[in-house]
Amino acid sequence: MAGRRLFQALYSPHRRRWRLLQRPWHISPHPVPWRALASCPYRAVIFDMGGVLLPSPLRLATDWELRLGVPPGTIRQAFISGGGNRPWMRYMRGELRPAEFLQEFGQQCSRIANSSVPVESFFSEFTSSQNAVQLPVMTEAIKCIRAEGLKTAVLSNNFYLPSGESFLPLDRKQFDVIIESCREGVCKPDPRIYKVCLERLGVQARESIFLDDLGQNLKAAAQLGMKTLKVEDTNTAIEELETHLGFPLRSSIPYTSSVRPTMEIPKEPLQDYLESILGTHAKDSLVLRQFSHGQSNPTYYIKYGDHRFVLRKKPPGKLLPSAHAVEREFRVLKAMAQASVPVPEVLALCEDPSIIGTPFYLMEHCAGRIFKDPSLPGLEARQRMEIYTAMNRVLCKIHSVDIQVAGLEDYGKHGNYIQRQVQTWSKQYRAAETHSIPAMERLIEWLPSHMPASERLSVVHGDFRLDNLIFHPEKPEVVAVLDWELSTLGNPLSDVAYNCVAYYLPSHFSILKGLRDYDVHQLGIPSAEAYVQLYCDQMGIPPVENWNFYVAFSFFRIAAILQGVYKRSLTGQASSATAESSGKQAEFMADLAWDFATKEGFRVFKELPSSVPSARPFSTWADPRQLPRRHYSRVASTPSSQLIVSLDGLPSRVQQLHHKLKQFLDAHIYPAEQLLRNYQVSPERWTPHPLLEELKEKAKAEGLWNLFLPLESDPEMKYGAGLSNMEYAHLCELMGTSLYAPEVFNCSAPDTGNMEVLLRYGTEEQKAHWLKPLLDGKIRSCFAMTEPQVASSDATNIEASIVEERDAYVLNGRKWWISGALDPRCQLCVFMGKTDPTAPRHKQQSMLLVSMDTPGITVIRPLTVFGLEDAPAGHGEITFENVRIPKENLLLGPGRGFEIAQGRLGPGRIHHCMRLIGFAERALALMKERVSFRVAFGKPLAEQGTIRAGVAESRIEIEQARLLVLKAAHLMDTVGNKAFGAAGLSNDQPLALSFAWARALRLADGPDEVHREAIAKMELKR
């Protein structure tokens, strides 16, 4: 395969560039959106198969009849005679099975020939691999058509083979659309099949050219407005098609097309320049074509006489600072050649912009193999391993170049390469930003805090990957490394990581084919781990521990580059034909980068030593700006006497709050979840993330603040939104879809319970001191009841002591699982202990308001939940040693602690339950998404019986739980708390009999499994 691979393209908003590979003509499902020749009025070329792309079946029939002694014209006559219901047409429409067709067609041929005709023999030859081969001239023409940005299609009267597959001996990847009569149930010349083809191509009839060898088919197409071309002689047809299209369809240069209008360069000055450096004048005129996949520096193929060159230049227009430095690329290529690194020979550098408008350089056009698909189709497993080994070896050779000997000591800065790269690409991304990409925002913050501790220094290629290499035509040997625009001095591991990005991309990825869904072991390709280890062994360095960081950085850089390409496409500066699609690809790459950042974060977290945090002063982390109190235009609604189970039944004011809440979650919270999640396992995790405070201010401004306070506790809506328990339950379910949402809206435990306690039982002085800053979100709080020595679910078991001494109470005790205690914003602790052990059991306890900076309070450690610390709030173990608290901090009065604890539980439990239902809904949505595309045992998981049963069971349980909790909230609003307890299971009440009949009905009314199957089908369609 001849190739020079500066043709594949280049791109980058940086002073150097990463070449974004677009798939070649034969694998692109979406042709490039530009049109190379503005004068060409067509957007699609449609081909018949037999007689156009393949040899004519009628000509094959003539030869077959001659050899077997069948009367000439028998097959042709059978093809065309008998009307629309003749066997051939019915077979083409898919109405006859192969055996049925051969029987009827054989009878028809025998009648025509007046003798038995072995039609099975004819169709065996007709469909054989020897005869069913696409004509090379048509293959070449299709390459050229697609290179120029036109769509291609097959429109064929076709049939099914005995195997059940249609007869289509073509490479499907050549075509955007394939229309077969046997699949559509309609044949040419029926106008309907032409319309189907045009519709799927997305073109008008006048924008297409149709090639066929039968006049009746062409006539029908012409009547619809299509340009038609009858194919009798293939070469003649190609010449006529060239005339219509206006560009050549033969002798194509791989991966090139006509120069795009915005990328034209003047030929005469270029030819004069070539003559001056070559010292000769060629008889033939200069041939200039553009490599169609360049994303940064436009790259051209030049044929001048017997010479073949590649020209690379800066793009036109205003460029970003230091971008597209072709001069640097020329310099490093010369230095690498002197260091025996295989590179193309550079011939000349022209820095005079007056020649073609920008500086450029020329290099030789190399010959060899270029592997665009990393799975290396067509090679044996042994050969694939040799190719990857050769690639690894040449990368090591680049990284082993002595920069002093090569004269490249000043080719880049020394040290802190990754840090500078992150800063540079962050700036470039900001300069090219057209819309917010959440993953990029998270990466810009995450990468600087996870830099490698040390870095080696070497020449780095910056764009090293398989399809940037030209291999020897026969040997597994690299003869040229291309695309050096991003090269500099830096950390060589960045090259290694970038070289491995294909391992993490899917094989169908639209920019660069990957290996993620291949079994590389079976292919003979080393795994990513083995490939990196091979590099380390050859370089004599230890294994790379922070590999995920380098991969995250690689994808981050690619995302920034793609964003630059996308912005330039909006102004016409991007040199790639497919630059406009890079906007979505930038988001995809950013998400991949964040996936690896997450993996690296967990690796670091696992390696962190466990330590006991020292006692720290409990002061606020920051004082948020105080916003004016919200005013409500509507008075609070009284609790409804009806249970409301859907949003439509809620008052309009509550519906509006729900809508605003959902918009806020979609816009601000869901996109930030991964950032906050990773922050929770970072070394800075015990300091609240500033983003949360920003989101709180936004929530305040939108009136989404303190929604939890029940109407019964705040009837004048002095502090909250005036919602009933049932109304808030609907909002709480929505907040439960994200673990971080409740805090953003100041609706998170334990603050909500503590605020209710203060509102219900606090004095005006206590409210002014503690409630107001809690409601404003200035401080946070904790609730200290649970103790390690006793079963604290029974509040009467509490042993911590509260002893009265003159004007104060003295607290002593050990508490644990104190949620929120480690948060530096936590200033208040609601403490429960015993004031009178001799009093009646439920009158022994009291509650006090304790300032967390009071002497004698020590946070011993954070407790983990399934290994998670839940930073920054945490769940602390705390000791209280002779902590003196003013008497005015006592809540409600001595011995009232149990009463307060019971009052605190009710609404809080409802909040927790509805949040869990919201989380369950999100988990079910994730499950449905995953089982819809995961395949096991030959079909999607969503079609597996056990999975469908699980989906149905989940939907049933979620709905049951929702109705139960909503009803509980409704009863709290209307009748209070009542229950039968164990009496409900006895014969003293009718409940037990009802339970038994309910179970019986579940059997009598049909098996549960049948109902679940129906529910699963409905759920998976939602």
mmCIF file with all atom_site columns, C-alpha atoms in Angstrom, residues 912-976:
data_model
loop_
_atom_site.group_PDB
_atom_site.id
_atom_site.type_symbol
_atom_site.label_atom_id
_atom_site.label_alt_id
_atom_site.label_comp_id
_atom_site.label_asym_id
_atom_site.label_entity_id
_atom_site.label_seq_id
_atom_site.pdbx_PDB_ins_code
_atom_site.Cartn_x
_atom_site.Cartn_y
_atom_site.Cartn_z
_atom_site.occupancy
_atom_site.B_iso_or_equiv
_atom_site.pdbx_formal_charge
_atom_site.auth_seq_id
_atom_site.auth_comp_id
_atom_site.auth_asym_id
_atom_site.auth_atom_id
_atom_site.pdbx_PDB_model_num
ATOM 1  C CA . HIS A 1 912 ? -35.029 9.869   54.216 1.00 0.00 ? 912 HIS A CA 1
ATOM 2  C CA . CYS A 1 913 ? -37.576 7.455   52.754 1.00 0.00 ? 913 CYS A CA 1
ATOM 3  C CA . MET A 1 914 ? -38.575 9.691   49.855 1.00 0.00 ? 914 MET A CA 1
ATOM 4  C CA . ARG A 1 915 ? -34.947 10.484  49.051 1.00 0.00 ? 915 ARG A CA 1
ATOM 5  C CA . LEU A 1 916 ? -34.255 6.753   48.915 1.00 0.00 ? 916 LEU A CA 1
ATOM 6  C CA . ILE A 1 917 ? -37.161 6.317   46.508 1.00 0.00 ? 917 ILE A CA 1
ATOM 7  C CA . GLY A 1 918 ? -35.655 8.963   44.260 1.00 0.00 ? 918 GLY A CA 1
ATOM 8  C CA . PHE A 1 919 ? -32.330 7.163   44.420 1.00 0.00 ? 919 PHE A CA 1
ATOM 9  C CA . ALA A 1 920 ? -34.061 3.874   43.626 1.00 0.00 ? 920 ALA A CA 1
ATOM 10 C CA . GLU A 1 921 ? -35.673 5.447   40.551 1.00 0.00 ? 921 GLU A CA 1
ATOM 11 C CA . ARG A 1 922 ? -32.290 6.582   39.331 1.00 0.00 ? 922 ARG A CA 1
ATOM 12 C CA . ALA A 1 923 ? -30.782 3.163   39.989 1.00 0.00 ? 923 ALA A CA 1
ATOM 13 C CA . LEU A 1 924 ? -33.595 1.515   38.019 1.00 0.00 ? 924 LEU A CA 1
ATOM 14 C CA . ALA A 1 925 ? -33.066 3.951   35.138 1.00 0.00 ? 925 ALA A CA 1
ATOM 15 C CA . LEU A 1 926 ? -29.373 3.066   35.080 1.00 0.00 ? 926 LEU A CA 1
ATOM 16 C CA . MET A 1 927 ? -30.256 -0.614  35.166 1.00 0.00 ? 927 MET A CA 1
ATOM 17 C CA . LYS A 1 928 ? -32.643 -0.277  32.226 1.00 0.00 ? 928 LYS A CA 1
ATOM 18 C CA . GLU A 1 929 ? -30.065 1.620   30.208 1.00 0.00 ? 929 GLU A CA 1
ATOM 19 C CA . ARG A 1 930 ? -27.386 -0.967  30.894 1.00 0.00 ? 930 ARG A CA 1
ATOM 20 C CA . VAL A 1 931 ? -29.460 -4.076  30.168 1.00 0.00 ? 931 VAL A CA 1
ATOM 21 C CA . SER A 1 932 ? -30.665 -2.564  26.914 1.00 0.00 ? 932 SER A CA 1
ATOM 22 C CA . PHE A 1 933 ? -27.242 -2.713  25.279 1.00 0.00 ? 933 PHE A CA 1
ATOM 23 C CA . ARG A 1 934 ? -25.351 -5.362  27.255 1.00 0.00 ? 934 ARG A CA 1
ATOM 24 C CA . VAL A 1 935 ? -25.449 -8.695  25.426 1.00 0.00 ? 935 VAL A CA 1
ATOM 25 C CA . ALA A 1 936 ? -25.137 -12.155 26.972 1.00 0.00 ? 936 ALA A CA 1
ATOM 26 C CA . PHE A 1 937 ? -25.847 -15.545 25.444 1.00 0.00 ? 937 PHE A CA 1
ATOM 27 C CA . GLY A 1 938 ? -26.672 -13.981 22.101 1.00 0.00 ? 938 GLY A CA 1
ATOM 28 C CA . LYS A 1 939 ? -29.280 -11.438 23.130 1.00 0.00 ? 939 LYS A CA 1
ATOM 29 C CA . PRO A 1 940 ? -29.560 -8.210  25.163 1.00 0.00 ? 940 PRO A CA 1
ATOM 30 C CA . LEU A 1 941 ? -29.856 -8.622  28.913 1.00 0.00 ? 941 LEU A CA 1
ATOM 31 C CA . ALA A 1 942 ? -33.209 -6.850  28.676 1.00 0.00 ? 942 ALA A CA 1
ATOM 32 C CA . GLU A 1 943 ? -34.550 -9.925  26.922 1.00 0.00 ? 943 GLU A CA 1
ATOM 33 C CA . GLN A 1 944 ? -33.347 -12.341 29.616 1.00 0.00 ? 944 GLN A CA 1
ATOM 34 C CA . GLY A 1 945 ? -36.121 -13.651 31.831 1.00 0.00 ? 945 GLY A CA 1
ATOM 35 C CA . THR A 1 946 ? -34.324 -13.138 35.142 1.00 0.00 ? 946 THR A CA 1
ATOM 36 C CA . ILE A 1 947 ? -33.440 -9.566  34.233 1.00 0.00 ? 947 ILE A CA 1
ATOM 37 C CA . ARG A 1 948 ? -36.987 -8.762  33.171 1.00 0.00 ? 948 ARG A CA 1
ATOM 38 C CA . ALA A 1 949 ? -38.230 -10.255 36.418 1.00 0.00 ? 949 ALA A CA 1
ATOM 39 C CA . GLY A 1 950 ? -35.790 -8.032  38.304 1.00 0.00 ? 950 GLY A CA 1
ATOM 40 C CA . VAL A 1 951 ? -36.927 -4.936  36.404 1.00 0.00 ? 951 VAL A CA 1
ATOM 41 C CA . ALA A 1 952 ? -40.567 -5.733  37.090 1.00 0.00 ? 952 ALA A CA 1
ATOM 42 C CA . GLU A 1 953 ? -39.874 -6.489  40.758 1.00 0.00 ? 953 GLU A CA 1
ATOM 43 C CA . SER A 1 954 ? -37.998 -3.209  41.107 1.00 0.00 ? 954 SER A CA 1
ATOM 44 C CA . ARG A 1 955 ? -40.840 -1.219  39.589 1.00 0.00 ? 955 ARG A CA 1
ATOM 45 C CA . ILE A 1 956 ? -43.368 -2.941  41.854 1.00 0.00 ? 956 ILE A CA 1
ATOM 46 C CA . GLU A 1 957 ? -41.302 -2.346  44.981 1.00 0.00 ? 957 GLU A CA 1
ATOM 47 C CA . ILE A 1 958 ? -40.592 1.297   44.143 1.00 0.00 ? 958 ILE A CA 1
ATOM 48 C CA . GLU A 1 959 ? -44.270 2.023   43.539 1.00 0.00 ? 959 GLU A CA 1
ATOM 49 C CA . GLN A 1 960 ? -45.256 0.222   46.730 1.00 0.00 ? 960 GLN A CA 1
ATOM 50 C CA . ALA A 1 961 ? -42.686 2.132   48.745 1.00 0.00 ? 961 ALA A CA 1
ATOM 51 C CA . ARG A 1 962 ? -43.689 5.461   47.197 1.00 0.00 ? 962 ARG A CA 1
ATOM 52 C CA . LEU A 1 963 ? -47.370 4.971   47.958 1.00 0.00 ? 963 LEU A CA 1
ATOM 53 C CA . LEU A 1 964 ? -46.592 3.809   51.493 1.00 0.00 ? 964 LEU A CA 1
ATOM 54 C CA . VAL A 1 965 ? -44.377 6.795   52.292 1.00 0.00 ? 965 VAL A CA 1
ATOM 55 C CA . LEU A 1 966 ? -46.731 9.303   50.663 1.00 0.00 ? 966 LEU A CA 1
ATOM 56 C CA . LYS A 1 967 ? -49.598 7.899   52.682 1.00 0.00 ? 967 LYS A CA 1
ATOM 57 C CA . ALA A 1 968 ? -47.528 8.127   55.871 1.00 0.00 ? 968 ALA A CA 1
ATOM 58 C CA . ALA A 1 969 ? -46.767 11.769  55.086 1.00 0.00 ? 969 ALA A CA 1
ATOM 59 C CA . HIS A 1 970 ? -50.450 12.378  54.368 1.00 0.00 ? 970 HIS A CA 1
ATOM 60 C CA . LEU A 1 971 ? -51.474 10.822  57.679 1.00 0.00 ? 971 LEU A CA 1
ATOM 61 C CA . MET A 1 972 ? -48.889 12.946  59.506 1.00 0.00 ? 972 MET A CA 1
ATOM 62 C CA . ASP A 1 973 ? -50.512 16.002  57.923 1.00 0.00 ? 973 ASP A CA 1
ATOM 63 C CA . THR A 1 974 ? -54.058 14.959  58.765 1.00 0.00 ? 974 THR A CA 1
ATOM 64 C CA . VAL A 1 975 ? -54.476 12.496  61.635 1.00 0.00 ? 975 VAL A CA 1
ATOM 65 C CA . GLY A 1 976 ? -51.084 12.087  63.269 1.00 0.00 ? 976 GLY A CA 1
#
